[in-house]
Structure formats: structure tokens, C-alpha cells
CSV table of C-alpha atoms in Angstrom, one decimal:
chain,number,residue,atom,x,y,z
A,1,UNK,CA,-56.3,-26.5,33.4
A,2,UNK,CA,-57.9,-29.8,32.7
A,3,UNK,CA,-55.0,-32.3,31.7
A,4,UNK,CA,-57.3,-34.3,29.7
A,5,UNK,CA,-58.1,-31.5,27.2
A,6,UNK,CA,-54.8,-32.0,25.0
A,7,UNK,CA,-55.6,-35.6,24.7
A,8,UNK,CA,-59.2,-35.0,24.0
A,9,UNK,CA,-58.0,-32.4,21.2
A,10,UNK,CA,-55.4,-34.8,19.9
A,11,UNK,CA,-58.1,-37.8,19.8
A,12,UNK,CA,-60.2,-35.7,17.7
A,13,UNK,CA,-57.5,-34.4,15.3
A,14,UNK,CA,-56.3,-38.2,14.8
A,15,UNK,CA,-59.7,-39.7,14.7
A,16,UNK,CA,-59.6,-42.1,17.5
A,17,UNK,CA,-60.2,-41.8,21.3
A,18,UNK,CA,-56.8,-42.1,23.0
A,19,UNK,CA,-58.4,-42.7,26.5
A,20,UNK,CA,-61.4,-44.1,28.1
A,21,UNK,CA,-62.3,-40.4,29.2
A,22,UNK,CA,-61.9,-39.2,25.6
A,23,UNK,CA,-64.5,-41.6,24.2
A,24,UNK,CA,-67.6,-39.6,25.3
A,25,UNK,CA,-66.0,-36.3,24.0
A,26,UNK,CA,-65.0,-38.0,20.7
A,27,UNK,CA,-68.6,-39.5,20.3
A,28,UNK,CA,-70.1,-36.0,20.7
A,29,UNK,CA,-67.7,-34.3,18.4
A,30,UNK,CA,-66.3,-36.9,15.9
A,31,UNK,CA,-64.7,-34.3,13.8
A,32,UNK,CA,-61.4,-32.4,14.0
A,33,UNK,CA,-61.0,-29.6,16.4
A,34,UNK,CA,-61.0,-25.9,15.4
A,35,UNK,CA,-63.3,-23.7,13.6
A,36,UNK,CA,-63.1,-25.7,10.3
A,37,UNK,CA,-63.5,-29.0,12.1
A,38,UNK,CA,-67.1,-29.7,10.9
A,39,UNK,CA,-66.2,-28.8,7.3
A,40,UNK,CA,-65.9,-31.6,4.7
A,41,UNK,CA,-62.1,-32.6,4.4
A,42,UNK,CA,-60.3,-31.8,1.3
A,43,UNK,CA,-59.0,-34.7,-0.7
A,44,UNK,CA,-55.7,-35.5,1.1
A,45,UNK,CA,-52.4,-36.2,-0.3
A,46,UNK,CA,-50.9,-39.9,-0.1
A,47,UNK,CA,-48.2,-38.6,2.2
A,48,UNK,CA,-50.5,-36.9,4.5
A,49,UNK,CA,-52.7,-40.2,4.8
A,50,UNK,CA,-49.5,-42.0,5.7
A,51,UNK,CA,-48.3,-39.6,8.0
A,52,UNK,CA,-51.8,-39.6,9.9
A,53,UNK,CA,-51.8,-43.3,10.2
A,54,UNK,CA,-48.0,-43.1,11.8
A,55,UNK,CA,-49.1,-40.5,14.2
A,56,UNK,CA,-51.9,-42.6,15.2
A,57,UNK,CA,-49.9,-45.5,16.0
A,58,UNK,CA,-47.5,-43.4,17.8
A,59,UNK,CA,-50.2,-41.9,20.0
A,60,UNK,CA,-51.7,-45.2,20.9
A,61,UNK,CA,-48.3,-46.2,22.4
A,62,UNK,CA,-47.5,-42.6,23.5
A,63,UNK,CA,-44.1,-43.1,21.7
A,64,UNK,CA,-41.6,-40.4,20.6
A,65,UNK,CA,-40.6,-40.4,16.8
A,66,UNK,CA,-37.2,-42.0,17.4
A,67,UNK,CA,-38.7,-44.9,19.4
A,68,UNK,CA,-41.3,-45.8,16.6
A,69,UNK,CA,-38.5,-45.4,14.1
A,70,UNK,CA,-36.2,-48.0,16.0
A,71,UNK,CA,-39.1,-50.4,16.3
A,72,UNK,CA,-39.6,-50.1,12.6
A,73,UNK,CA,-36.0,-50.7,11.8
A,74,UNK,CA,-36.2,-54.0,14.0
A,75,UNK,CA,-39.5,-55.0,12.3
A,76,UNK,CA,-37.8,-54.7,8.8
A,77,UNK,CA,-35.1,-57.2,9.8
A,78,UNK,CA,-37.6,-59.9,10.8
A,79,UNK,CA,-38.8,-62.5,8.4
A,80,UNK,CA,-42.6,-61.7,8.6
A,81,UNK,CA,-44.5,-58.9,7.2
A,82,UNK,CA,-43.0,-55.8,8.4
A,83,UNK,CA,-46.3,-54.0,9.4
A,84,UNK,CA,-47.3,-56.8,11.7
A,85,UNK,CA,-43.9,-57.3,13.1
A,86,UNK,CA,-44.0,-53.6,13.9
A,87,UNK,CA,-47.1,-53.8,15.9
A,88,UNK,CA,-45.9,-56.9,17.7
A,89,UNK,CA,-42.9,-55.2,18.7
A,90,UNK,CA,-44.7,-52.5,20.3
A,91,UNK,CA,-47.1,-54.7,22.0
A,92,UNK,CA,-44.4,-56.4,23.9
A,93,UNK,CA,-43.4,-53.2,25.5
A,94,UNK,CA,-43.6,-53.5,29.3
A,95,UNK,CA,-45.9,-50.5,29.4
A,96,UNK,CA,-48.3,-51.9,26.7
A,97,UNK,CA,-48.6,-55.2,28.6
A,98,UNK,CA,-49.2,-53.5,31.9
A,99,UNK,CA,-52.1,-51.6,30.2
A,100,UNK,CA,-53.5,-54.9,28.5
A,101,UNK,CA,-53.2,-56.7,31.9
A,102,UNK,CA,-55.7,-54.3,33.3
A,103,UNK,CA,-53.1,-52.9,35.8
A,104,UNK,CA,-53.6,-49.2,34.5
A,105,UNK,CA,-56.5,-47.3,32.9
A,106,UNK,CA,-54.3,-45.7,30.2
A,107,UNK,CA,-51.0,-46.2,28.4
A,108,UNK,CA,-50.0,-43.0,30.2
A,109,UNK,CA,-50.9,-44.5,33.5
A,110,UNK,CA,-49.1,-47.7,32.7
A,111,UNK,CA,-45.9,-46.0,31.8
A,112,UNK,CA,-46.0,-44.0,35.1
A,113,UNK,CA,-46.4,-47.0,37.1
A,114,UNK,CA,-43.3,-48.6,35.4
A,115,UNK,CA,-41.0,-45.5,35.8
A,116,UNK,CA,-42.0,-45.2,39.4
A,117,UNK,CA,-40.6,-48.6,40.0
A,118,UNK,CA,-43.9,-50.3,40.9
A,119,UNK,CA,-43.6,-53.2,38.5
A,120,UNK,CA,-41.4,-56.3,38.2
A,121,UNK,CA,-40.5,-58.5,35.4
A,122,UNK,CA,-39.5,-62.1,36.5
A,123,UNK,CA,-39.2,-60.8,40.2
A,124,UNK,CA,-37.0,-57.8,39.5
A,125,UNK,CA,-38.1,-54.3,39.5
A,126,UNK,CA,-38.0,-52.5,35.9
A,127,UNK,CA,-38.2,-48.9,35.6
A,128,UNK,CA,-37.9,-48.9,31.6
A,129,UNK,CA,-41.4,-48.8,29.9
A,130,UNK,CA,-39.7,-49.7,26.6
A,131,UNK,CA,-38.4,-53.0,27.9
A,132,UNK,CA,-39.6,-55.8,25.5
A,133,UNK,CA,-40.7,-59.1,27.1
A,134,UNK,CA,-40.4,-62.5,25.8
A,135,UNK,CA,-42.8,-65.5,25.9
A,136,UNK,CA,-42.8,-66.9,29.7
A,137,UNK,CA,-41.8,-63.5,31.2
A,138,UNK,CA,-43.9,-62.6,34.3
A,139,UNK,CA,-45.2,-59.1,35.2
A,140,UNK,CA,-45.9,-58.3,38.8
A,141,UNK,CA,-46.6,-55.4,41.3
A,142,UNK,CA,-44.1,-55.0,44.1
A,143,UNK,CA,-45.4,-56.1,47.2
A,144,UNK,CA,-45.2,-52.9,48.9
A,145,UNK,CA,-47.3,-51.1,46.3
A,146,UNK,CA,-50.1,-53.7,46.2
A,147,UNK,CA,-51.9,-51.8,49.2
A,148,UNK,CA,-51.7,-48.4,47.4
A,149,UNK,CA,-54.9,-47.0,46.0
A,150,UNK,CA,-54.4,-47.3,42.3
A,151,UNK,CA,-53.5,-51.1,42.7
A,152,UNK,CA,-56.5,-51.8,44.9
A,153,UNK,CA,-58.7,-50.3,42.4
A,154,UNK,CA,-56.8,-52.3,39.4
A,155,UNK,CA,-57.1,-55.6,41.4
A,156,UNK,CA,-60.9,-55.0,41.8
A,157,UNK,CA,-61.0,-55.2,38.0
A,158,UNK,CA,-61.8,-51.4,37.4
A,159,UNK,CA,-59.4,-51.3,34.4
A,160,UNK,CA,-59.7,-54.9,33.1
A,161,UNK,CA,-60.5,-54.9,29.4
A,162,UNK,CA,-63.7,-56.3,28.0
A,163,UNK,CA,-61.7,-59.0,26.1
A,164,UNK,CA,-58.7,-60.3,27.9
A,165,UNK,CA,-55.7,-60.4,25.5
A,166,UNK,CA,-55.2,-64.0,24.6
A,167,UNK,CA,-51.6,-63.8,24.8
A,168,UNK,CA,-51.7,-63.0,28.5
A,169,UNK,CA,-52.4,-65.1,31.4
A,170,UNK,CA,-53.6,-62.5,34.0
A,171,UNK,CA,-54.4,-63.0,37.7
A,172,UNK,CA,-55.9,-59.6,38.5
A,173,UNK,CA,-56.5,-60.3,42.3
A,174,UNK,CA,-52.9,-61.3,42.5
A,175,UNK,CA,-51.8,-58.4,40.2
A,176,UNK,CA,-49.5,-60.6,38.2
A,177,UNK,CA,-49.6,-61.5,34.5
A,178,UNK,CA,-47.5,-63.8,32.1
A,179,UNK,CA,-46.9,-63.4,28.5
A,180,UNK,CA,-47.9,-66.8,27.2
A,181,UNK,CA,-46.7,-66.1,23.4
A,182,UNK,CA,-46.2,-63.5,21.2
A,183,UNK,CA,-49.4,-61.7,20.1
A,184,UNK,CA,-50.9,-61.8,16.5
A,185,UNK,CA,-51.6,-58.7,14.9
A,186,UNK,CA,-55.5,-59.5,14.7
A,187,UNK,CA,-55.4,-59.7,18.8
A,188,UNK,CA,-53.7,-56.4,19.2
A,189,UNK,CA,-56.6,-53.8,20.1
A,190,UNK,CA,-54.8,-50.9,18.1
A,191,UNK,CA,-56.6,-48.9,15.4
A,192,UNK,CA,-54.0,-48.7,12.6
A,193,UNK,CA,-53.5,-49.5,8.9
A,194,UNK,CA,-49.9,-50.6,9.6
A,195,UNK,CA,-49.2,-51.2,5.9
A,196,UNK,CA,-49.4,-47.3,5.7
A,197,UNK,CA,-47.0,-46.9,8.3
A,198,UNK,CA,-44.6,-49.1,6.6
A,199,UNK,CA,-45.2,-47.2,3.3
A,200,UNK,CA,-44.3,-44.0,5.2
A,201,UNK,CA,-41.2,-45.0,6.4
A,202,UNK,CA,-40.1,-46.7,3.1
A,203,UNK,CA,-40.7,-43.7,1.0
């Protein structure tokens, strides 16, 4: 079975491409899967609209419900706008920053690199994708992994984003990156109306 199929179907259901491979499928069929996918959607309830937005955010970071809920609880306790604080919290996850740095092609691949202990933070191996980084923390690939095919591809720039995240200082050839500062919401390439997510959890 083609492992990309579930992600393609999920992308169409959520209305956003979740991986680069999904983009071409999504462009050809920009409607939900199923026999009624092409039909005009009925007017959706406020609850369903907010639920869909939460599911979109979860999917883009590949989170379980409990992980997103805990991130929301942290965001509520911070002084800024809760929605923006939520996105910043998620963007500072190690797997998200590995993806933004161009060390992996998708969030799924980034998570796998971390759990397989290929990634270091400040020189120490970290195998927890949910680890939060702080400004001046440094990400790297362990020396023994740099000659492996996935990292040679990454070092050549195959996964580098078209626009480098301004909150990261990346050395692709050296497979290192530094979090310069906390991201701002407008800089985070996530498709989401985070206020709707806040409203979903605050109901």
C-alpha cells in the first residue's frame, strides 16, 4: 500500500497539503475525498468550523490531541495573545525546527530523525521531538550520521525551504542551526486561523 495515500486523503479532508508530495494531488482534486467530495458543502456549524481549524493545526505539527491541549494550556498562561502564543510554542518544538532548518522533507521525517537519535541540541543527543528550544539553542546532526544518505541530501539543500525562517541561523552544509529568537506568528508557515482554535478550546 502506498503510505502517502492516507496523508493525501487527510490533506483533501482538511483543505491543506500536509506534505510536498500531497501538493500535486491536492491541486488536481481540491475537494474532500469521497463520492460527495465535489458537491457544494452545506453550511457548517460554528463548532464544526472551529473543530476543523484545530484539526488543521494538529495535522501540520503531527500532534496528538493531548499534546495540542497541553500547548494551549501553556499559551493561556502567557501574557500575549493566546492564539499567537500557541503557534509560537508549537514552532519551538525540536521536530518543527528540524523541518524549518531543511534537515528533513516533512514533519514526519523530522520526528523520525529525532526519535532515532540523529539530532543534538547544544551538543547533546535528544530523542524527544516535543523538546522545546530557547533562543541561542543550537541544533546539529551527530557526526556519525552526517554521511548517511538522508543527511547528504539535506546538506545539498534538497529540503531547504524557499524562504529561510528568519528566527533560525542555518548552516546547511554543516547541518547545524541556531534559534536566534522566538518566532513571530506572521513568520510561521502554518495555515491556520489560531483564534478559532482558541475559541474551540475555550467553549
